[in-house]
XYZ file of C-alpha atoms in Angstrom:
502
model
C 122.522 97.964 117.760
C 118.888 96.856 117.899
C 116.190 99.415 118.574
C 114.462 99.056 121.946
C 111.002 100.459 122.627
C 110.720 102.265 125.954
C 107.175 101.159 126.724
C 105.906 97.588 127.131
C 103.657 95.904 124.599
C 100.120 96.065 126.017
C 96.788 94.354 125.400
C 93.240 95.738 125.512
C 92.762 94.011 128.851
C 95.212 96.464 130.430
C 93.075 99.534 129.743
C 89.760 101.046 130.777
C 87.757 104.045 129.592
C 87.094 106.945 131.934
C 83.514 108.292 131.571
C 83.103 111.736 130.050
C 80.304 114.282 130.219
C 77.073 112.890 128.752
C 74.592 115.485 127.528
C 70.875 114.831 127.179
C 71.529 114.009 123.518
C 73.883 111.148 124.405
C 71.309 108.379 124.237
C 71.706 105.087 122.338
C 69.181 105.887 119.595
C 71.290 108.895 118.554
C 74.529 106.936 118.156
C 75.839 106.175 114.665
C 78.352 103.377 114.133
C 78.944 104.218 110.481
C 82.652 104.147 109.678
C 84.843 104.328 106.544
C 85.973 101.070 104.975
C 88.300 102.559 102.351
C 90.471 105.663 102.065
C 89.141 109.065 101.068
C 90.384 112.615 100.593
C 89.718 115.365 103.093
C 86.318 116.941 102.463
C 85.068 113.941 100.463
C 83.015 110.893 101.379
C 84.526 107.385 101.177
C 83.255 105.240 98.325
C 82.639 102.389 100.752
C 81.579 102.635 104.389
C 80.403 100.145 106.982
C 77.207 100.681 108.951
C 78.714 98.797 111.886
C 82.469 98.588 112.635
C 82.730 94.839 112.110
C 84.228 92.649 109.397
C 84.734 88.895 109.579
C 88.186 87.359 109.326
C 89.642 85.881 106.149
C 89.494 82.335 107.514
C 88.181 78.949 106.404
C 86.446 78.541 109.766
C 84.730 81.934 109.586
C 83.912 83.601 106.282
C 81.985 81.937 103.466
C 78.982 83.161 101.462
C 76.521 82.380 104.252
C 78.502 84.489 106.716
C 78.810 87.230 104.093
C 75.041 87.530 103.714
C 74.352 87.347 107.459
C 76.906 90.029 108.363
C 75.943 92.364 105.508
C 72.368 92.199 106.769
C 73.584 93.686 110.039
C 75.680 96.363 108.353
C 79.140 94.754 108.331
C 81.216 93.001 105.681
C 82.741 89.553 105.342
C 86.001 88.827 103.578
C 85.487 85.393 102.021
C 88.557 83.268 102.647
C 91.148 82.885 99.915
C 92.749 79.607 100.999
C 90.722 77.691 98.420
C 90.696 77.414 94.658
C 90.067 80.580 92.691
C 86.947 79.004 91.206
C 85.387 78.063 94.533
C 86.143 81.447 96.127
C 84.671 83.283 93.138
C 81.596 81.036 93.340
C 81.114 82.001 97.004
C 81.402 85.695 96.141
C 78.954 85.294 93.278
C 76.477 83.438 95.453
C 76.558 86.148 98.110
C 76.207 88.914 95.530
C 73.307 87.112 93.854
C 71.545 87.092 97.206
C 70.107 90.511 96.467
C 68.621 91.988 99.632
C 65.107 90.597 99.760
C 65.596 88.856 96.398
C 66.443 85.181 96.871
C 68.019 82.959 94.226
C 65.976 79.766 94.177
C 67.693 76.802 95.819
C 64.793 74.370 95.322
C 64.440 73.651 91.619
C 62.789 70.985 89.495
C 62.506 70.224 85.805
C 59.504 69.148 83.731
C 60.700 65.543 84.090
C 60.611 65.686 87.900
C 58.033 63.707 89.863
C 56.233 63.937 93.192
C 58.974 61.711 94.583
C 61.539 64.356 93.588
C 59.421 67.039 95.253
C 59.341 65.183 98.552
C 63.068 64.434 98.451
C 63.904 68.068 97.671
C 61.709 69.313 100.493
C 63.459 66.930 102.888
C 66.833 68.226 101.689
C 66.186 71.989 101.738
C 63.230 72.300 104.101
C 61.552 74.619 101.582
C 58.044 74.015 100.262
C 58.143 76.521 97.385
C 59.909 75.023 94.364
C 60.506 76.399 90.907
C 59.933 74.217 87.857
C 62.249 75.409 85.092
C 62.943 74.054 81.618
C 66.392 72.817 82.588
C 65.910 72.431 86.338
C 68.353 75.281 87.084
C 67.803 78.310 89.355
C 67.745 80.639 86.354
C 66.080 78.549 83.671
C 62.857 79.374 81.836
C 60.119 79.287 84.471
C 57.428 76.700 83.664
C 55.582 76.786 86.963
C 55.773 76.605 90.739
C 55.054 73.806 93.181
C 53.980 74.529 96.765
C 52.602 72.357 99.544
C 49.092 73.291 98.440
C 49.549 71.670 95.031
C 49.726 68.033 96.087
C 48.345 65.494 98.544
C 50.519 62.466 99.097
C 47.576 60.256 100.051
C 45.790 60.949 96.762
C 48.685 60.881 94.324
C 51.349 58.574 92.978
C 55.037 59.213 93.623
C 55.579 58.863 89.869
C 53.214 61.722 88.989
C 55.016 64.413 86.976
C 55.212 67.888 88.494
C 53.735 69.311 85.314
C 50.458 67.593 86.207
C 49.989 69.376 89.531
C 52.173 72.522 89.508
C 50.745 76.015 89.101
C 51.713 76.779 85.473
C 53.466 79.952 84.415
C 50.425 81.479 82.699
C 48.566 81.377 86.019
C 51.371 82.955 88.053
C 51.736 86.566 89.100
C 55.354 87.559 88.452
C 57.511 90.620 88.945
C 59.713 92.086 86.203
C 63.501 92.158 86.326
C 63.892 95.800 87.388
C 61.230 95.749 90.104
C 62.132 97.389 93.415
C 61.794 95.559 96.697
C 59.035 97.937 97.771
C 57.081 97.235 94.573
C 57.574 93.491 95.031
C 56.294 93.626 98.599
C 53.258 95.613 97.463
C 52.470 92.954 94.824
C 52.755 90.229 97.449
C 50.362 91.959 99.825
C 47.917 93.170 97.160
C 47.612 89.686 95.644
C 47.865 87.730 98.923
C 50.904 85.786 97.723
C 53.416 83.808 99.745
C 56.093 84.078 97.058
C 56.605 86.321 94.050
C 58.819 85.016 91.237
C 60.912 87.649 89.449
C 61.520 86.902 85.757
C 63.190 88.568 82.780
C 61.700 89.217 79.330
C 62.406 85.619 78.292
C 60.553 84.248 81.345
C 63.838 83.116 82.896
C 63.649 82.964 86.685
C 65.863 85.494 88.459
C 64.717 85.527 92.104
C 61.920 84.922 94.548
C 60.635 87.499 97.005
C 58.942 85.842 99.988
C 56.226 87.202 102.237
C 57.871 85.543 105.270
C 61.029 87.624 104.734
C 59.180 90.928 105.017
C 59.460 91.201 108.805
C 63.101 90.135 108.820
C 63.908 92.819 106.243
C 62.213 95.426 108.413
C 64.381 94.329 111.322
C 67.624 94.935 109.369
C 67.663 98.720 108.920
C 71.458 98.843 108.642
C 71.882 96.405 105.739
C 75.092 97.080 103.808
C 74.102 97.288 100.148
C 75.770 98.313 96.900
C 74.222 100.605 94.291
C 72.202 97.702 92.894
C 70.766 96.797 96.307
C 73.000 93.723 96.592
C 74.937 92.865 99.731
C 78.480 94.238 99.963
C 80.999 91.376 99.964
C 84.770 91.294 100.442
C 87.337 88.646 99.542
C 90.860 87.735 100.607
C 93.773 87.481 98.186
C 97.426 86.511 98.533
C 100.704 87.747 97.087
C 101.250 84.667 94.942
C 98.363 84.133 92.502
C 96.815 87.637 92.559
C 97.121 88.016 88.774
C 94.675 85.141 88.331
C 92.590 85.488 91.510
C 91.818 89.212 91.400
C 90.165 89.224 87.941
C 88.001 86.239 88.899
C 86.873 87.884 92.143
C 86.120 91.205 90.462
C 84.131 89.439 87.745
C 82.192 87.603 90.461
C 81.245 90.951 92.009
C 83.564 91.409 95.013
C 83.273 94.972 96.331
C 86.568 95.075 98.220
C 89.669 92.890 98.491
C 92.218 92.410 101.244
C 95.712 90.967 101.023
C 95.750 88.235 103.648
C 99.149 87.935 105.255
C 100.476 87.478 108.760
C 103.080 90.206 108.142
C 102.381 92.965 105.638
C 105.479 95.155 105.814
C 106.947 93.550 102.700
C 107.785 94.199 99.079
C 105.351 91.431 98.088
C 102.382 93.478 99.250
C 103.549 96.515 97.290
C 103.998 94.378 94.173
C 100.436 93.087 94.568
C 98.967 96.572 95.050
C 101.011 97.926 92.122
C 99.609 95.210 89.860
C 96.038 96.002 90.907
C 96.560 99.730 90.322
C 98.158 99.082 86.924
C 95.242 96.942 85.741
C 92.269 98.499 87.544
C 93.362 101.911 88.789
C 91.482 103.043 91.879
C 88.286 101.226 90.898
C 89.299 98.096 92.790
C 89.530 98.653 96.534
C 92.192 96.628 98.328
C 93.299 96.570 101.947
C 96.702 95.372 103.096
C 98.489 94.192 106.230
C 99.133 93.111 108.821
C 101.411 95.626 110.524
C 102.000 96.635 114.146
C 103.768 99.990 113.989
C 103.633 103.365 112.295
C 106.463 102.560 109.895
C 104.595 99.555 108.565
C 101.413 101.619 108.186
C 103.151 104.363 106.209
C 104.757 101.824 103.887
C 101.371 100.324 102.970
C 99.611 103.693 102.811
C 102.239 105.002 100.390
C 102.001 101.765 98.415
C 98.327 102.609 97.791
C 96.411 100.445 100.271
C 92.763 101.448 100.744
C 92.872 100.370 104.391
C 95.516 98.860 106.642
C 95.106 95.913 109.002
C 96.817 95.872 112.413
C 97.846 92.812 114.392
C 100.410 90.040 114.570
C 99.993 87.136 116.949
C 96.973 88.436 118.884
C 94.367 86.032 117.510
C 93.126 83.300 119.822
C 94.337 80.547 117.458
C 97.542 82.313 116.374
C 100.903 81.136 117.715
C 103.144 83.344 115.589
C 104.607 85.038 118.674
C 105.268 81.681 120.292
C 106.831 80.199 117.166
C 108.780 83.173 115.824
C 108.961 85.733 118.607
C 107.460 88.536 116.513
C 104.371 90.622 117.162
C 103.095 93.288 119.501
C 100.343 93.694 122.049
C 97.218 94.669 120.144
C 96.434 97.792 122.155
C 99.938 99.220 121.761
C 99.951 98.371 118.056
C 96.563 100.038 117.507
C 97.605 103.221 119.324
C 100.872 103.465 117.388
C 99.313 102.854 113.967
C 96.413 105.237 114.686
C 98.923 107.965 115.487
C 100.690 107.305 112.175
C 97.337 107.288 110.337
C 96.484 110.741 111.756
C 99.924 112.133 110.886
C 99.607 110.810 107.329
C 96.181 112.453 107.034
C 97.558 115.825 108.175
C 100.431 115.586 105.691
C 98.534 114.334 102.648
C 94.841 115.012 103.210
C 94.209 111.305 102.599
C 92.532 109.336 105.367
C 93.457 105.632 105.302
C 91.193 103.641 107.662
C 92.794 101.126 109.986
C 91.363 97.776 111.034
C 92.270 96.171 114.355
C 92.606 92.438 113.683
C 92.908 90.206 116.763
C 93.098 90.574 120.518
C 89.362 91.034 121.132
C 88.375 88.791 124.049
C 85.510 90.708 125.672
C 82.893 92.964 124.135
C 84.320 96.031 125.865
C 87.604 95.443 124.031
C 85.729 96.454 120.873
C 84.981 99.889 122.302
C 88.556 100.261 123.520
C 89.955 99.387 120.081
C 87.695 101.987 118.454
C 88.562 104.593 121.073
C 92.280 103.932 120.502
C 91.860 104.798 116.834
C 90.625 101.725 114.941
C 88.006 102.528 112.311
C 86.683 98.981 112.318
C 87.482 95.542 113.698
C 88.230 92.208 112.056
C 86.959 89.317 114.178
C 87.592 85.592 113.806
C 86.800 83.696 116.987
C 83.856 86.010 117.661
C 82.083 85.055 114.412
C 83.217 81.420 114.377
C 80.849 80.683 117.296
C 77.669 81.428 115.352
C 75.236 79.368 113.297
C 76.354 81.177 110.153
C 80.014 80.129 110.315
C 80.912 77.261 107.946
C 82.158 74.820 110.605
C 80.488 71.894 112.317
C 78.620 72.166 115.603
C 79.614 69.314 117.903
C 78.873 68.121 121.419
C 82.123 68.172 123.413
C 82.065 67.187 127.085
C 78.374 67.932 127.337
C 78.559 71.365 125.687
C 77.875 72.420 122.113
C 81.007 73.711 120.422
C 82.001 74.917 116.966
C 85.255 73.947 115.291
C 87.735 76.785 114.826
C 91.201 76.629 113.320
C 93.831 79.129 112.268
C 94.940 79.777 108.709
C 98.469 78.956 109.829
C 97.418 75.565 111.209
C 98.178 72.243 109.570
C 94.447 71.839 108.948
C 94.108 75.021 106.887
C 97.441 74.576 105.142
C 97.277 78.218 104.067
C 101.021 78.590 103.715
C 100.614 81.458 101.241
C 99.421 83.669 104.095
C 102.816 83.213 105.749
C 104.804 83.324 102.515
C 108.050 85.304 102.616
C 108.771 84.925 98.911
C 111.100 82.612 97.056
C 110.574 78.917 96.523
C 110.953 77.692 100.087
C 107.656 76.872 101.801
C 106.804 77.265 105.467
C 107.967 74.244 107.441
C 106.149 74.895 110.733
C 102.678 75.904 111.829
C 101.629 79.323 113.150
C 98.088 78.395 114.173
C 96.166 75.758 116.108
C 93.050 73.624 115.587
C 90.481 74.157 118.352
C 86.868 74.436 119.540
C 84.927 77.514 120.650
C 81.656 77.520 122.625
C 78.621 77.635 120.336
C 76.784 80.942 120.787
C 73.699 80.809 118.529
C 72.738 83.271 115.798
C 74.916 86.072 114.502
C 72.091 88.604 114.614
C 71.357 88.195 118.328
C 75.007 88.261 119.383
C 76.007 91.201 117.210
C 73.045 93.205 118.494
C 74.087 92.533 122.101
C 77.769 93.335 121.529
C 77.021 96.562 119.683
C 74.524 97.574 122.336
C 77.383 97.511 124.843
C 79.573 99.556 122.485
C 76.811 102.121 121.957
C 76.034 102.505 125.655
C 79.725 102.933 126.469
C 80.036 105.585 123.776
C 77.175 107.465 125.451
C 79.034 107.213 128.780
C 81.989 108.857 127.047
C 79.822 111.627 125.572
C 80.303 110.417 121.969
C 77.676 109.866 119.268
C 80.046 108.729 116.505
C 83.209 106.648 116.351
C 85.304 109.640 115.294
C 83.904 111.614 118.235
C 84.772 108.727 120.553
C 88.362 108.810 119.298
C 88.559 112.531 120.021
C 86.893 112.496 123.445
C 87.960 109.156 124.913
C 89.942 109.191 128.144
C 91.844 105.941 128.544
C 93.675 104.689 131.625
C 96.046 101.846 132.296
C 94.896 99.370 134.932
C 96.897 97.298 137.374
C 96.658 93.537 137.730
C 94.773 94.060 140.988
C 92.218 96.387 139.433
C 91.578 93.870 136.654
C 90.498 91.390 139.333
C 88.446 94.087 141.037
C 86.645 94.792 137.753
C 84.878 91.443 137.742
C 82.721 89.673 140.294
C 84.829 88.977 143.377
C 84.516 88.034 147.042
C 81.100 86.453 146.419
C 79.744 83.001 145.642
C 78.067 83.153 142.236
C 74.679 81.586 141.624
C 74.264 79.300 138.621
C 73.425 80.821 135.207
C 75.020 84.148 136.114
C 75.677 85.993 132.816
C 79.293 86.342 131.762
C 80.795 89.070 129.628
C 83.247 86.590 128.138
C 82.579 85.851 124.500
């Protein structure tokens, strides 16, 4: 007969942390949120780690190249969505990787045939006043000169004037060489009182710009997640259908880590995909797998060779898999179960396979609970979809600014491959909805606030690292009545009272 679990399936909202002893060293500035992204052997360091325990979901409404750059600046990693053509996904990865930390690929470019009219139109389009003039008008063409707002006066010139007549020509420019470090570039900018420093190769082809205005913002991002070449770390989603074509394109584009994107990962199709990657790339290509909700599913993927395992079925705010199919598990229970299996696997094999809790995060404190229950990092969709950096439109709905947000299983996304069970028959019903979420502003400000709460709670628990939190955390179930007691109650709230709801 069917197997019945003795305990109910629980959510993060049903638990609280009990404070532990906090020593004088347990202060926020001593807390480290660094956490492994991929598996490693006991006594060794993982090849890839996150500086903050956050990755963005593999969703059309969440993770593109803009999100990838913004999150990597804060120390996390985006997984650029795979429900698009191989070419367009690879282009997004390449664009994010080309956005070398502090080194900006020019997005305002002119050719020798361009005119003042083109300058004004380009400035209106991009909002940028520094423009490169290259031989072919491309971002990486031979640099002929630069145009800035100081080079022209509309009242004294004709719209038909060629840029070559008023640009600062190449032989008068101060440029950096291709292998210059960011520190050296900043020194050149300050020593020569420049606003922008073009970086060129031996053939005078433009590679990047380094801008004076970015100096302060770079100083304010001490946790940037960079690869060995000082480029932002970027992930990408793949599926179990076209991996033989998609994976090579993503690796060539520079993706640092891949993740099989599926609503249910305990399947032969995921093993086939991982086997193919191992056969063609060995362990050089890092690939996560999932999603699973129990220890058996974790062990299957760990033994198949996954570099990390994702947990969660049906817990996302736009996911209706449980409603449609009756499968899934409360995210807290799933995380606890899989974390236990992860620790047992580590004891048996000496291989630590990180786990990612994907879904079920409603409040900021749920992040700390998920980490305390054993998650190494969190995958967030709705959370990131609310920010300026997400790829969706910001709209006014009933007097409030909102951002569009839809599930990969919705009719809008049409990402049927994510829900593919093999064979030729395609999914005939949706497992996600199309919705709005309240607009929340910039990623940087919101992430800083959320992580501040995580860090302070860790101090309350006497933990300075995530692994220490997992060892020391004391977690209690709460009743329905105590959940009500935990918020403001029996008072009349004033307007503009802050809410912890994301």
